[in-house]
PDB file of C-alpha atoms in Angstrom:
ATOM      1  CA  MET E1151     -16.309 193.329 130.653  1.00  0.00           C
ATOM      2  CA  ALA E1152     -17.667 190.128 132.127  1.00  0.00           C
ATOM      3  CA  SER E1153     -15.234 187.672 133.633  1.00  0.00           C
ATOM      4  CA  SER E1154     -15.690 183.965 133.865  1.00  0.00           C
ATOM      5  CA  ILE E1155     -13.823 181.242 135.693  1.00  0.00           C
ATOM      6  CA  ILE E1156     -11.622 179.149 133.439  1.00  0.00           C
ATOM      7  CA  VAL E1157     -11.006 175.641 134.714  1.00  0.00           C
ATOM      8  CA  ARG E1158      -8.453 174.009 132.456  1.00  0.00           C
ATOM      9  CA  GLY E1159      -8.283 170.263 132.000  1.00  0.00           C
ATOM     10  CA  ALA E1160      -5.333 168.163 133.029  1.00  0.00           C
ATOM     11  CA  ILE E1161      -2.859 167.707 130.178  1.00  0.00           C
ATOM     12  CA  PRO E1162      -0.113 165.079 129.878  1.00  0.00           C
ATOM     13  CA  LEU E1163       3.214 166.606 130.918  1.00  0.00           C
ATOM     14  CA  ASP E1164       5.222 165.099 128.066  1.00  0.00           C
ATOM     15  CA  ALA E1165       8.143 167.469 127.473  1.00  0.00           C
ATOM     16  CA  GLY E1166       8.539 166.233 123.913  1.00  0.00           C
ATOM     17  CA  ALA E1167       4.910 166.587 122.916  1.00  0.00           C
ATOM     18  CA  PRO E1168       3.667 169.402 120.668  1.00  0.00           C
ATOM     19  CA  LEU E1169       1.581 172.177 122.131  1.00  0.00           C
ATOM     20  CA  PRO E1170      -1.938 171.112 123.159  1.00  0.00           C
ATOM     21  CA  PHE E1171      -4.211 173.080 120.846  1.00  0.00           C
ATOM     22  CA  ASN E1172      -7.783 173.857 121.770  1.00  0.00           C
ATOM     23  CA  ASP E1173      -9.565 171.348 119.565  1.00  0.00           C
ATOM     24  CA  HIS E1174      -7.634 168.290 120.710  1.00  0.00           C
ATOM     25  CA  ASP E1175      -6.720 168.822 124.350  1.00  0.00           C
ATOM     26  CA  HIS E1176      -6.205 165.553 126.217  1.00  0.00           C
ATOM     27  CA  HIS E1177      -7.072 164.552 129.774  1.00  0.00           C
ATOM     28  CA  HIS E1178      -5.342 162.187 132.151  1.00  0.00           C
ATOM     29  CA  GLY E1179      -5.538 161.019 135.688  1.00  0.00           C
ATOM     30  CA  GLY E1180      -2.343 162.878 136.495  1.00  0.00           C
ATOM     31  CA  LYS E1181       0.685 162.063 138.576  1.00  0.00           C
ATOM     32  CA  ASP E1182       0.748 162.844 142.274  1.00  0.00           C
ATOM     33  CA  ASP E1183       1.354 166.574 142.673  1.00  0.00           C
ATOM     34  CA  SER E1184       0.650 166.607 146.376  1.00  0.00           C
ATOM     35  CA  GLN E1185       3.772 168.616 147.157  1.00  0.00           C
ATOM     36  CA  HIS E1186       2.033 171.596 145.518  1.00  0.00           C
ATOM     37  CA  GLN E1187      -1.419 171.086 147.012  1.00  0.00           C
ATOM     38  CA  GLN E1188      -2.966 173.841 149.098  1.00  0.00           C
ATOM     39  CA  ASP E1189      -2.360 173.765 152.869  1.00  0.00           C
ATOM     40  CA  VAL E1190      -5.899 173.326 154.186  1.00  0.00           C
ATOM     41  CA  SER E1191      -5.093 175.626 157.113  1.00  0.00           C
ATOM     42  CA  ARG E1192      -5.047 178.504 154.626  1.00  0.00           C
ATOM     43  CA  GLY E1193      -8.532 177.754 153.362  1.00  0.00           C
ATOM     44  CA  PRO E1194      -9.601 176.957 149.798  1.00  0.00           C
ATOM     45  CA  LEU E1195      -7.261 177.866 146.970  1.00  0.00           C
ATOM     46  CA  LEU E1196      -9.032 180.247 144.609  1.00  0.00           C
ATOM     47  CA  LEU E1197      -8.839 179.306 140.940  1.00  0.00           C
ATOM     48  CA  ALA E1198      -7.474 181.829 138.539  1.00  0.00           C
ATOM     49  CA  SER E1199      -9.986 183.915 136.602  1.00  0.00           C
ATOM     50  CA  PHE E1200      -9.416 185.458 133.199  1.00  0.00           C
ATOM     51  CA  PRO E1201     -12.002 186.725 130.730  1.00  0.00           C
ATOM     52  CA  THR E1202     -12.691 184.272 127.948  1.00  0.00           C
ATOM     53  CA  ASP E1203     -13.134 187.088 125.417  1.00  0.00           C
ATOM     54  CA  VAL E1204      -9.643 188.589 125.876  1.00  0.00           C
ATOM     55  CA  ASP E1205      -7.799 187.076 122.910  1.00  0.00           C
ATOM     56  CA  LEU E1206      -5.265 189.703 121.870  1.00  0.00           C
ATOM     57  CA  GLY E1207      -3.559 192.522 123.733  1.00  0.00           C
ATOM     58  CA  PHE E1208      -2.033 195.846 122.670  1.00  0.00           C
ATOM     59  CA  GLY E1209       1.194 196.555 124.534  1.00  0.00           C
ATOM     60  CA  THR E1210       2.953 199.784 125.469  1.00  0.00           C
ATOM     61  CA  GLY E1211       6.445 198.408 126.040  1.00  0.00           C
ATOM     62  CA  THR E1212       9.059 197.823 123.308  1.00  0.00           C
ATOM     63  CA  ALA E1213       8.494 200.722 120.895  1.00  0.00           C
ATOM     64  CA  TRP E1214       7.070 202.969 123.615  1.00  0.00           C
ATOM     65  CA  PHE E1215       9.360 202.128 126.547  1.00  0.00           C
ATOM     66  CA  LYS E1216      10.883 205.162 128.311  1.00  0.00           C
ATOM     67  CA  ASP E1217      14.413 204.892 129.686  1.00  0.00           C
ATOM     68  CA  GLY E1218      14.193 204.393 133.418  1.00  0.00           C
ATOM     69  CA  GLY E1219      10.410 204.379 133.146  1.00  0.00           C
ATOM     70  CA  LYS E1220      10.439 208.168 133.211  1.00  0.00           C
ATOM     71  CA  GLY E1221       9.885 210.921 130.702  1.00  0.00           C
ATOM     72  CA  PRO E1222       7.319 213.438 129.500  1.00  0.00           C
ATOM     73  CA  MET E1223       3.832 212.381 128.518  1.00  0.00           C
ATOM     74  CA  ASP E1224       3.898 211.098 124.937  1.00  0.00           C
ATOM     75  CA  PRO E1225       0.914 212.420 122.934  1.00  0.00           C
ATOM     76  CA  LYS E1226       1.827 210.109 120.041  1.00  0.00           C
ATOM     77  CA  LEU E1227       1.285 207.085 122.275  1.00  0.00           C
ATOM     78  CA  VAL E1228      -2.063 208.475 123.445  1.00  0.00           C
ATOM     79  CA  ALA E1229      -3.142 208.885 119.821  1.00  0.00           C
ATOM     80  CA  THR E1230      -1.911 205.400 118.925  1.00  0.00           C
ATOM     81  CA  LEU E1231      -3.781 203.855 121.849  1.00  0.00           C
ATOM     82  CA  LYS E1232      -6.999 205.624 120.881  1.00  0.00           C
ATOM     83  CA  THR E1233      -6.563 204.315 117.331  1.00  0.00           C
ATOM     84  CA  ALA E1234      -5.933 200.802 118.666  1.00  0.00           C
ATOM     85  CA  ILE E1235      -9.072 200.915 120.800  1.00  0.00           C
ATOM     86  CA  SER E1236     -11.208 202.280 117.976  1.00  0.00           C
ATOM     87  CA  SER E1237      -9.782 199.543 115.717  1.00  0.00           C
ATOM     88  CA  GLY E1238     -10.996 196.837 118.062  1.00  0.00           C
ATOM     89  CA  PHE E1239      -8.321 196.242 120.703  1.00  0.00           C
ATOM     90  CA  THR E1240      -9.881 196.087 124.163  1.00  0.00           C
ATOM     91  CA  HIS E1241      -6.945 194.622 126.121  1.00  0.00           C
ATOM     92  CA  ILE E1242      -4.295 197.266 126.911  1.00  0.00           C
ATOM     93  CA  ASP E1243      -1.029 196.232 128.574  1.00  0.00           C
ATOM     94  CA  CYS E1244       1.345 198.559 130.427  1.00  0.00           C
ATOM     95  CA  ALA E1245       3.751 198.600 133.398  1.00  0.00           C
ATOM     96  CA  ASP E1246       5.187 201.040 135.900  1.00  0.00           C
ATOM     97  CA  SER E1247       8.666 200.372 134.487  1.00  0.00           C
ATOM     98  CA  TYR E1248       7.551 201.263 130.936  1.00  0.00           C
ATOM     99  CA  GLY E1249       6.598 204.774 132.021  1.00  0.00           C
ATOM    100  CA  THR E1250       3.416 204.587 129.923  1.00  0.00           C
ATOM    101  CA  GLU E1251       0.644 204.385 132.518  1.00  0.00           C
ATOM    102  CA  GLU E1252      -0.196 208.088 132.201  1.00  0.00           C
ATOM    103  CA  GLU E1253      -0.729 207.756 128.455  1.00  0.00           C
ATOM    104  CA  VAL E1254      -2.894 204.646 128.902  1.00  0.00           C
ATOM    105  CA  GLY E1255      -5.038 206.488 131.435  1.00  0.00           C
ATOM    106  CA  ILE E1256      -5.596 209.456 129.131  1.00  0.00           C
ATOM    107  CA  ALA E1257      -6.395 207.241 126.141  1.00  0.00           C
ATOM    108  CA  VAL E1258      -8.867 205.116 128.094  1.00  0.00           C
ATOM    109  CA  LYS E1259     -10.550 208.205 129.526  1.00  0.00           C
ATOM    110  CA  ASP E1260     -10.851 209.890 126.122  1.00  0.00           C
ATOM    111  CA  CYS E1261     -11.566 206.880 123.871  1.00  0.00           C
ATOM    112  CA  GLY E1262     -15.339 207.078 124.191  1.00  0.00           C
ATOM    113  CA  LEU E1263     -15.806 203.533 125.522  1.00  0.00           C
ATOM    114  CA  ASN E1264     -17.116 202.661 128.949  1.00  0.00           C
ATOM    115  CA  ARG E1265     -14.259 201.605 131.240  1.00  0.00           C
ATOM    116  CA  GLU E1266     -15.957 198.243 131.827  1.00  0.00           C
ATOM    117  CA  ARG E1267     -15.555 197.368 128.136  1.00  0.00           C
ATOM    118  CA  LEU E1268     -11.760 197.560 128.386  1.00  0.00           C
ATOM    119  CA  PHE E1269      -9.293 195.194 130.027  1.00  0.00           C
ATOM    120  CA  VAL E1270      -6.266 197.004 131.459  1.00  0.00           C
ATOM    121  CA  THR E1271      -3.137 195.252 132.703  1.00  0.00           C
ATOM    122  CA  THR E1272      -0.252 196.872 134.540  1.00  0.00           C
ATOM    123  CA  LYS E1273       2.774 195.477 136.350  1.00  0.00           C
ATOM    124  CA  VAL E1274       4.871 196.262 139.393  1.00  0.00           C
ATOM    125  CA  LEU E1275       8.653 196.339 139.253  1.00  0.00           C
ATOM    126  CA  ASP E1276       9.856 199.724 140.459  1.00  0.00           C
ATOM    127  CA  ASN E1277       8.536 199.357 144.003  1.00  0.00           C
ATOM    128  CA  MET E1278       8.385 195.646 144.768  1.00  0.00           C
ATOM    129  CA  ASN E1279       9.001 196.331 148.457  1.00  0.00           C
ATOM    130  CA  ASP E1280       5.767 198.309 148.748  1.00  0.00           C
ATOM    131  CA  ILE E1281       3.212 196.719 146.446  1.00  0.00           C
ATOM    132  CA  PRO E1282       0.172 198.404 148.076  1.00  0.00           C
ATOM    133  CA  GLY E1283       1.906 201.748 147.515  1.00  0.00           C
ATOM    134  CA  ALA E1284       2.883 200.745 143.983  1.00  0.00           C
ATOM    135  CA  ILE E1285      -0.679 199.950 142.927  1.00  0.00           C
ATOM    136  CA  ASP E1286      -1.867 203.277 144.342  1.00  0.00           C
ATOM    137  CA  ALA E1287       0.806 205.083 142.320  1.00  0.00           C
ATOM    138  CA  SER E1288      -0.168 203.185 139.180  1.00  0.00           C
ATOM    139  CA  LEU E1289      -3.873 203.843 139.640  1.00  0.00           C
ATOM    140  CA  SER E1290      -3.162 207.540 140.124  1.00  0.00           C
ATOM    141  CA  LYS E1291      -1.264 207.698 136.822  1.00  0.00           C
ATOM    142  CA  LEU E1292      -3.940 205.619 135.089  1.00  0.00           C
ATOM    143  CA  GLN E1293      -6.759 207.757 136.543  1.00  0.00           C
ATOM    144  CA  MET E1294      -8.561 204.540 137.463  1.00  0.00           C
ATOM    145  CA  ASP E1295     -10.091 202.995 140.561  1.00  0.00           C
ATOM    146  CA  TYR E1296      -8.930 199.501 139.577  1.00  0.00           C
ATOM    147  CA  VAL E1297      -7.012 197.533 136.983  1.00  0.00           C
ATOM    148  CA  ASP E1298      -8.304 194.304 135.522  1.00  0.00           C
ATOM    149  CA  LEU E1299      -4.979 192.536 135.940  1.00  0.00           C
ATOM    150  CA  TYR E1300      -1.940 193.358 138.106  1.00  0.00           C
ATOM    151  CA  LEU E1301       1.291 191.430 137.597  1.00  0.00           C
ATOM    152  CA  ILE E1302       4.601 191.009 139.382  1.00  0.00           C
ATOM    153  CA  HIS E1303       6.798 191.984 136.446  1.00  0.00           C
ATOM    154  CA  SER E1304       9.784 189.754 137.194  1.00  0.00           C
ATOM    155  CA  PRO E1305      10.908 187.262 139.842  1.00  0.00           C
ATOM    156  CA  TYR E1306      14.545 188.268 139.364  1.00  0.00           C
ATOM    157  CA  TYR E1307      14.245 191.448 141.418  1.00  0.00           C
ATOM    158  CA  THR E1308      13.692 189.489 144.616  1.00  0.00           C
ATOM    159  CA  LYS E1309      16.607 187.963 146.520  1.00  0.00           C
ATOM    160  CA  ASN E1310      15.085 184.620 147.494  1.00  0.00           C
ATOM    161  CA  PRO E1311      11.830 182.589 147.464  1.00  0.00           C
ATOM    162  CA  ALA E1312      10.736 184.083 150.784  1.00  0.00           C
ATOM    163  CA  ASP E1313      10.857 187.599 149.305  1.00  0.00           C
ATOM    164  CA  LEU E1314       8.822 186.374 146.339  1.00  0.00           C
ATOM    165  CA  GLN E1315       6.267 184.802 148.663  1.00  0.00           C
ATOM    166  CA  ARG E1316       5.951 188.021 150.653  1.00  0.00           C
ATOM    167  CA  ALA E1317       5.405 189.918 147.435  1.00  0.00           C
ATOM    168  CA  TRP E1318       2.648 187.507 146.412  1.00  0.00           C
ATOM    169  CA  LYS E1319       0.860 187.879 149.747  1.00  0.00           C
ATOM    170  CA  ALA E1320       0.936 191.654 149.158  1.00  0.00           C
ATOM    171  CA  MET E1321      -0.574 191.051 145.709  1.00  0.00           C
ATOM    172  CA  GLU E1322      -3.381 189.058 147.329  1.00  0.00           C
ATOM    173  CA  THR E1323      -4.037 192.045 149.605  1.00  0.00           C
ATOM    174  CA  VAL E1324      -4.295 194.281 146.541  1.00  0.00           C
ATOM    175  CA  LYS E1325      -6.821 191.900 144.967  1.00  0.00           C
ATOM    176  CA  ALA E1326      -8.853 191.742 148.185  1.00  0.00           C
ATOM    177  CA  SER E1327      -8.978 195.549 148.234  1.00  0.00           C
ATOM    178  CA  GLY E1328     -10.620 195.603 144.790  1.00  0.00           C
ATOM    179  CA  LYS E1329      -7.821 197.656 143.256  1.00  0.00           C
ATOM    180  CA  ALA E1330      -6.962 194.716 140.978  1.00  0.00           C
ATOM    181  CA  ARG E1331      -9.653 192.328 139.804  1.00  0.00           C
ATOM    182  CA  SER E1332      -7.088 189.635 139.032  1.00  0.00           C
ATOM    183  CA  ILE E1333      -3.427 189.197 139.936  1.00  0.00           C
ATOM    184  CA  GLY E1334      -0.643 187.299 138.247  1.00  0.00           C
ATOM    185  CA  VAL E1335       3.012 187.178 137.331  1.00  0.00           C
ATOM    186  CA  SER E1336       5.376 187.776 134.431  1.00  0.00           C
ATOM    187  CA  ASN E1337       8.617 186.095 133.359  1.00  0.00           C
ATOM    188  CA  PHE E1338       8.185 183.358 135.986  1.00  0.00           C
ATOM    189  CA  GLN E1339       9.686 179.905 135.635  1.00  0.00           C
ATOM    190  CA  ARG E1340       8.071 176.840 137.186  1.00  0.00           C
ATOM    191  CA  SER E1341      10.202 177.045 140.352  1.00  0.00           C
ATOM    192  CA  HIS E1342       8.995 180.597 140.937  1.00  0.00           C
ATOM    193  CA  ILE E1343       5.318 179.650 140.622  1.00  0.00           C
ATOM    194  CA  GLU E1344       5.851 176.613 142.832  1.00  0.00           C
ATOM    195  CA  ALA E1345       7.252 178.913 145.513  1.00  0.00           C
ATOM    196  CA  LEU E1346       4.116 181.057 145.323  1.00  0.00           C
ATOM    197  CA  LEU E1347       1.790 178.053 145.491  1.00  0.00           C
ATOM    198  CA  GLU E1348       3.346 177.054 148.809  1.00  0.00           C
ATOM    199  CA  VAL E1349       1.775 180.128 150.451  1.00  0.00           C
ATOM    200  CA  ALA E1350      -0.900 181.262 148.004  1.00  0.00           C
ATOM    201  CA  THR E1351      -4.600 181.516 148.697  1.00  0.00           C
ATOM    202  CA  VAL E1352      -5.105 182.874 145.154  1.00  0.00           C
ATOM    203  CA  VAL E1353      -3.566 181.140 142.135  1.00  0.00           C
ATOM    204  CA  PRO E1354      -1.814 183.528 139.733  1.00  0.00           C
ATOM    205  CA  ALA E1355      -4.360 184.221 137.008  1.00  0.00           C
ATOM    206  CA  VAL E1356      -1.688 184.794 134.374  1.00  0.00           C
ATOM    207  CA  ASN E1357       1.972 184.279 133.603  1.00  0.00           C
ATOM    208  CA  GLN E1358       3.043 186.705 130.882  1.00  0.00           C
ATOM    209  CA  LEU E1359       6.333 185.600 129.341  1.00  0.00           C
ATOM    210  CA  GLU E1360       8.226 185.403 126.070  1.00  0.00           C
ATOM    211  CA  PHE E1361       6.638 182.700 123.942  1.00  0.00           C
ATOM    212  CA  HIS E1362       6.706 182.019 120.219  1.00  0.00           C
ATOM    213  CA  PRO E1363       7.465 179.063 117.908  1.00  0.00           C
ATOM    214  CA  TYR E1364      11.215 179.443 118.537  1.00  0.00           C
ATOM    215  CA  LEU E1365      10.716 179.455 122.331  1.00  0.00           C
ATOM    216  CA  GLN E1366       7.912 177.045 123.190  1.00  0.00           C
ATOM    217  CA  ARG E1367       9.151 176.438 126.749  1.00  0.00           C
ATOM    218  CA  SER E1368      10.509 172.950 127.362  1.00  0.00           C
ATOM    219  CA  HIS E1369       9.859 170.406 130.133  1.00  0.00           C
ATOM    220  CA  GLY E1370       6.094 170.601 129.671  1.00  0.00           C
ATOM    221  CA  TYR E1371       5.938 174.043 131.275  1.00  0.00           C
ATOM    222  CA  ILE E1372       3.002 175.405 129.254  1.00  0.00           C
ATOM    223  CA  PRO E1373       0.787 172.345 129.925  1.00  0.00           C
ATOM    224  CA  TRP E1374       1.853 172.441 133.586  1.00  0.00           C
ATOM    225  CA  MET E1375       0.643 176.024 133.934  1.00  0.00           C
ATOM    226  CA  LYS E1376      -2.654 175.178 132.241  1.00  0.00           C
ATOM    227  CA  GLU E1377      -3.076 172.215 134.577  1.00  0.00           C
ATOM    228  CA  HIS E1378      -2.640 174.559 137.530  1.00  0.00           C
ATOM    229  CA  GLY E1379      -5.141 177.104 136.181  1.00  0.00           C
ATOM    230  CA  VAL E1380      -2.595 179.718 135.064  1.00  0.00           C
ATOM    231  CA  GLN E1381      -3.424 181.470 131.783  1.00  0.00           C
ATOM    232  CA  VAL E1382      -0.394 182.034 129.557  1.00  0.00           C
ATOM    233  CA  CYS E1383       0.103 185.434 127.923  1.00  0.00           C
ATOM    234  CA  ALA E1384       2.921 186.001 125.452  1.00  0.00           C
ATOM    235  CA  PHE E1385       5.150 188.915 124.588  1.00  0.00           C
ATOM    236  CA  LYS E1386       7.599 188.897 121.673  1.00  0.00           C
ATOM    237  CA  GLY E1387       5.210 186.528 119.909  1.00  0.00           C
ATOM    238  CA  LEU E1388       6.103 187.944 116.491  1.00  0.00           C
ATOM    239  CA  SER E1389       9.838 187.347 116.966  1.00  0.00           C
ATOM    240  CA  PRO E1390      10.092 184.864 114.042  1.00  0.00           C
ATOM    241  CA  LEU E1391       9.043 187.733 111.753  1.00  0.00           C
ATOM    242  CA  THR E1392      11.056 190.493 113.410  1.00  0.00           C
ATOM    243  CA  VAL E1393      14.107 190.084 115.647  1.00  0.00           C
ATOM    244  CA  ALA E1394      14.520 186.400 114.685  1.00  0.00           C
ATOM    245  CA  LYS E1395      13.742 186.794 110.999  1.00  0.00           C
ATOM    246  CA  GLY E1396      15.771 184.500 108.740  1.00  0.00           C
ATOM    247  CA  GLY E1397      14.807 181.309 110.555  1.00  0.00           C
ATOM    248  CA  PRO E1398      13.161 178.149 109.205  1.00  0.00           C
ATOM    249  CA  LEU E1399       9.617 179.516 109.519  1.00  0.00           C
ATOM    250  CA  ASP E1400      10.099 182.384 107.063  1.00  0.00           C
ATOM    251  CA  GLY E1401       8.925 180.335 104.069  1.00  0.00           C
ATOM    252  CA  PRO E1402       6.062 178.405 105.692  1.00  0.00           C
ATOM    253  CA  LEU E1403       4.590 181.542 107.279  1.00  0.00           C
ATOM    254  CA  ALA E1404       4.754 183.396 103.963  1.00  0.00           C
ATOM    255  CA  SER E1405       3.044 180.490 102.183  1.00  0.00           C
ATOM    256  CA  MET E1406       0.262 180.295 104.777  1.00  0.00           C
ATOM    257  CA  ALA E1407      -0.240 184.061 104.634  1.00  0.00           C
ATOM    258  CA  GLU E1408      -0.627 183.931 100.863  1.00  0.00           C
ATOM    259  CA  ARG E1409      -3.014 180.989 101.077  1.00  0.00           C
ATOM    260  CA  HIS E1410      -5.257 182.742 103.620  1.00  0.00           C
ATOM    261  CA  GLN E1411      -4.800 186.218 102.101  1.00  0.00           C
ATOM    262  CA  VAL E1412      -3.735 187.682 105.445  1.00  0.00           C
ATOM    263  CA  SER E1413      -0.459 188.921 106.896  1.00  0.00           C
ATOM    264  CA  ALA E1414       2.177 186.545 108.259  1.00  0.00           C
ATOM    265  CA  SER E1415       1.714 188.374 111.570  1.00  0.00           C
ATOM    266  CA  ALA E1416      -1.918 187.256 111.660  1.00  0.00           C
ATOM    267  CA  ILE E1417      -0.827 183.660 111.053  1.00  0.00           C
ATOM    268  CA  LEU E1418       1.569 183.760 114.017  1.00  0.00           C
ATOM    269  CA  LEU E1419      -0.897 185.464 116.335  1.00  0.00           C
ATOM    270  CA  ARG E1420      -3.588 182.909 115.432  1.00  0.00           C
ATOM    271  CA  TRP E1421      -1.119 180.104 116.202  1.00  0.00           C
ATOM    272  CA  HIS E1422      -0.757 181.540 119.711  1.00  0.00           C
ATOM    273  CA  MET E1423      -4.495 181.924 120.180  1.00  0.00           C
ATOM    274  CA  ASP E1424      -5.183 178.373 119.006  1.00  0.00           C
ATOM    275  CA  ALA E1425      -2.702 177.175 121.630  1.00  0.00           C
ATOM    276  CA  ASP E1426      -4.790 179.022 124.262  1.00  0.00           C
ATOM    277  CA  VAL E1427      -2.056 181.648 124.681  1.00  0.00           C
ATOM    278  CA  VAL E1428      -3.016 185.339 124.726  1.00  0.00           C
ATOM    279  CA  PRO E1429      -0.489 187.310 122.630  1.00  0.00           C
ATOM    280  CA  ILE E1430       0.477 190.891 123.468  1.00  0.00           C
ATOM    281  CA  THR E1431       1.711 192.905 120.512  1.00  0.00           C
ATOM    282  CA  THR E1432       2.216 196.534 119.590  1.00  0.00           C
ATOM    283  CA  THR E1433       2.837 198.862 116.672  1.00  0.00           C
ATOM    284  CA  ARG E1434       2.887 202.540 115.798  1.00  0.00           C
ATOM    285  CA  LYS E1435       0.985 201.976 112.537  1.00  0.00           C
ATOM    286  CA  ALA E1436      -2.786 201.704 112.062  1.00  0.00           C
ATOM    287  CA  GLU E1437      -2.347 199.373 109.093  1.00  0.00           C
ATOM    288  CA  ARG E1438      -0.401 196.945 111.266  1.00  0.00           C
ATOM    289  CA  MET E1439      -3.188 197.014 113.841  1.00  0.00           C
ATOM    290  CA  ALA E1440      -5.598 195.917 111.121  1.00  0.00           C
ATOM    291  CA  GLU E1441      -3.213 193.105 110.138  1.00  0.00           C
ATOM    292  CA  TYR E1442      -2.970 191.903 113.729  1.00  0.00           C
ATOM    293  CA  LEU E1443      -6.745 191.926 114.188  1.00  0.00           C
ATOM    294  CA  GLU E1444      -7.127 189.638 111.166  1.00  0.00           C
ATOM    295  CA  ALA E1445      -6.001 186.895 113.549  1.00  0.00           C
ATOM    296  CA  VAL E1446      -9.253 187.109 115.523  1.00  0.00           C
ATOM    297  CA  THR E1447     -11.369 185.618 112.718  1.00  0.00           C
ATOM    298  CA  LEU E1448      -8.657 183.603 110.939  1.00  0.00           C
ATOM    299  CA  LYS E1449      -8.948 179.808 110.991  1.00  0.00           C
ATOM    300  CA  LEU E1450      -5.803 177.703 110.665  1.00  0.00           C
ATOM    301  CA  SER E1451      -6.035 174.003 109.911  1.00  0.00           C
ATOM    302  CA  PRO E1452      -4.646 171.519 112.463  1.00  0.00           C
ATOM    303  CA  GLU E1453      -1.959 170.661 109.907  1.00  0.00           C
ATOM    304  CA  GLU E1454      -0.887 174.299 109.625  1.00  0.00           C
ATOM    305  CA  ARG E1455      -0.720 174.751 113.376  1.00  0.00           C
ATOM    306  CA  GLU E1456       1.271 171.575 113.813  1.00  0.00           C
ATOM    307  CA  GLU E1457       3.649 172.567 111.003  1.00  0.00           C
ATOM    308  CA  ILE E1458       4.438 175.858 112.760  1.00  0.00           C
ATOM    309  CA  THR E1459       4.944 174.022 116.052  1.00  0.00           C
ATOM    310  CA  ARG E1460       7.149 171.322 114.562  1.00  0.00           C
ATOM    311  CA  ILE E1461       9.364 173.623 112.502  1.00  0.00           C
ATOM    312  CA  GLY E1462       9.597 176.115 115.346  1.00  0.00           C
ATOM    313  CA  MET E1463      11.004 173.439 117.627  1.00  0.00           C
ATOM    314  CA  THR E1464      13.976 172.974 115.296  1.00  0.00           C
ATOM    315  CA  HIS E1465      15.245 176.506 115.997  1.00  0.00           C
ATOM    316  CA  HIS E1466      15.949 178.356 119.247  1.00  0.00           C
ATOM    317  CA  TYR E1467      15.772 182.084 119.896  1.00  0.00           C
ATOM    318  CA  ARG E1468      15.308 184.008 123.152  1.00  0.00           C
ATOM    319  CA  ASN E1469      14.986 187.782 123.181  1.00  0.00           C
ATOM    320  CA  TRP E1470      14.451 188.612 126.852  1.00  0.00           C
ATOM    321  CA  GLY E1471      16.452 187.619 129.933  1.00  0.00           C
ATOM    322  CA  ASN E1472      19.345 185.807 128.302  1.00  0.00           C
ATOM    323  CA  GLU E1473      21.465 186.518 131.371  1.00  0.00           C
ATOM    324  CA  HIS E1474      19.246 184.141 133.346  1.00  0.00           C
ATOM    325  CA  PHE E1475      19.544 181.171 130.962  1.00  0.00           C
ATOM    326  CA  ASP E1476      22.195 179.045 129.305  1.00  0.00           C
ATOM    327  CA  PRO E1477      22.403 179.561 125.530  1.00  0.00           C
ATOM    328  CA  ASP E1478      20.607 176.292 124.723  1.00  0.00           C
ATOM    329  CA  ASP E1479      18.101 176.463 127.588  1.00  0.00           C
ATOM    330  CA  ARG E1480      14.564 176.445 126.131  1.00  0.00           C
ATOM    331  CA  SER E1481      12.723 176.501 129.450  1.00  0.00           C
TER     332      SER E1481
END
């Protein structure tokens, strides 16, 4: 799969503004952000790279997660992954802590597609103190020579910013070795990324975090990441239809789905994609896969996108990491 450099335009950091959708992004001169500029003694800061044709990912957490990241190989997951790939998913997401890397490796090997046509993401959590060893362990389970994207799964398993910075330098070593074509982070807040940028020679390509209309990340965080070249990926993107069902978007999403003759899931996934956010979703059912893939060709009007954004902002729901946030914290 060909990669291309994505250089994202500067976007006004207005915390109260709606999400900047693709067809009306704005540009500005920008405030002074010199405190985050690259130390020239470290050489040029490499811009993040992420394939422009990776729009939608198939995840192996949630429904497939193994307690403690351990357990026997799950042939049902292998079969589901092969169905997902044959249905059209080319971005497969896993993690060492999910315990699903072995199944991903078998499915990719047996799916009939050339490895280069697939985009495989995994994450490190279980062995943050030895990231070079962790990637070797993951690659062994995956039966691969490289992954397309390698993420630090969480900043909350490090004790302080210095530990996080050391972990990032180890990630840069992994990228330089060719074992990961791109490197990034997951569940990071702005302060965590700022800590990395103080020492980084490679910008995180991705921040994968919970994002949906009921958690749009306040204080201009999404535009800030785009301004710094960090692609946003989302998990729990379908929360308004699942764990947060019963909120103010139930009716509007149903109406839009009927109007477009697609599933409400496709409407939500398209909303993410139009906001330049790559959603990661999963299912055990082939028919749901087909519903999700409807989002790839669906076209929402600007009014529909803005309606989802506006109504979503009136309600707050967070699924992951509540212990790290106050109840009303939308950051």
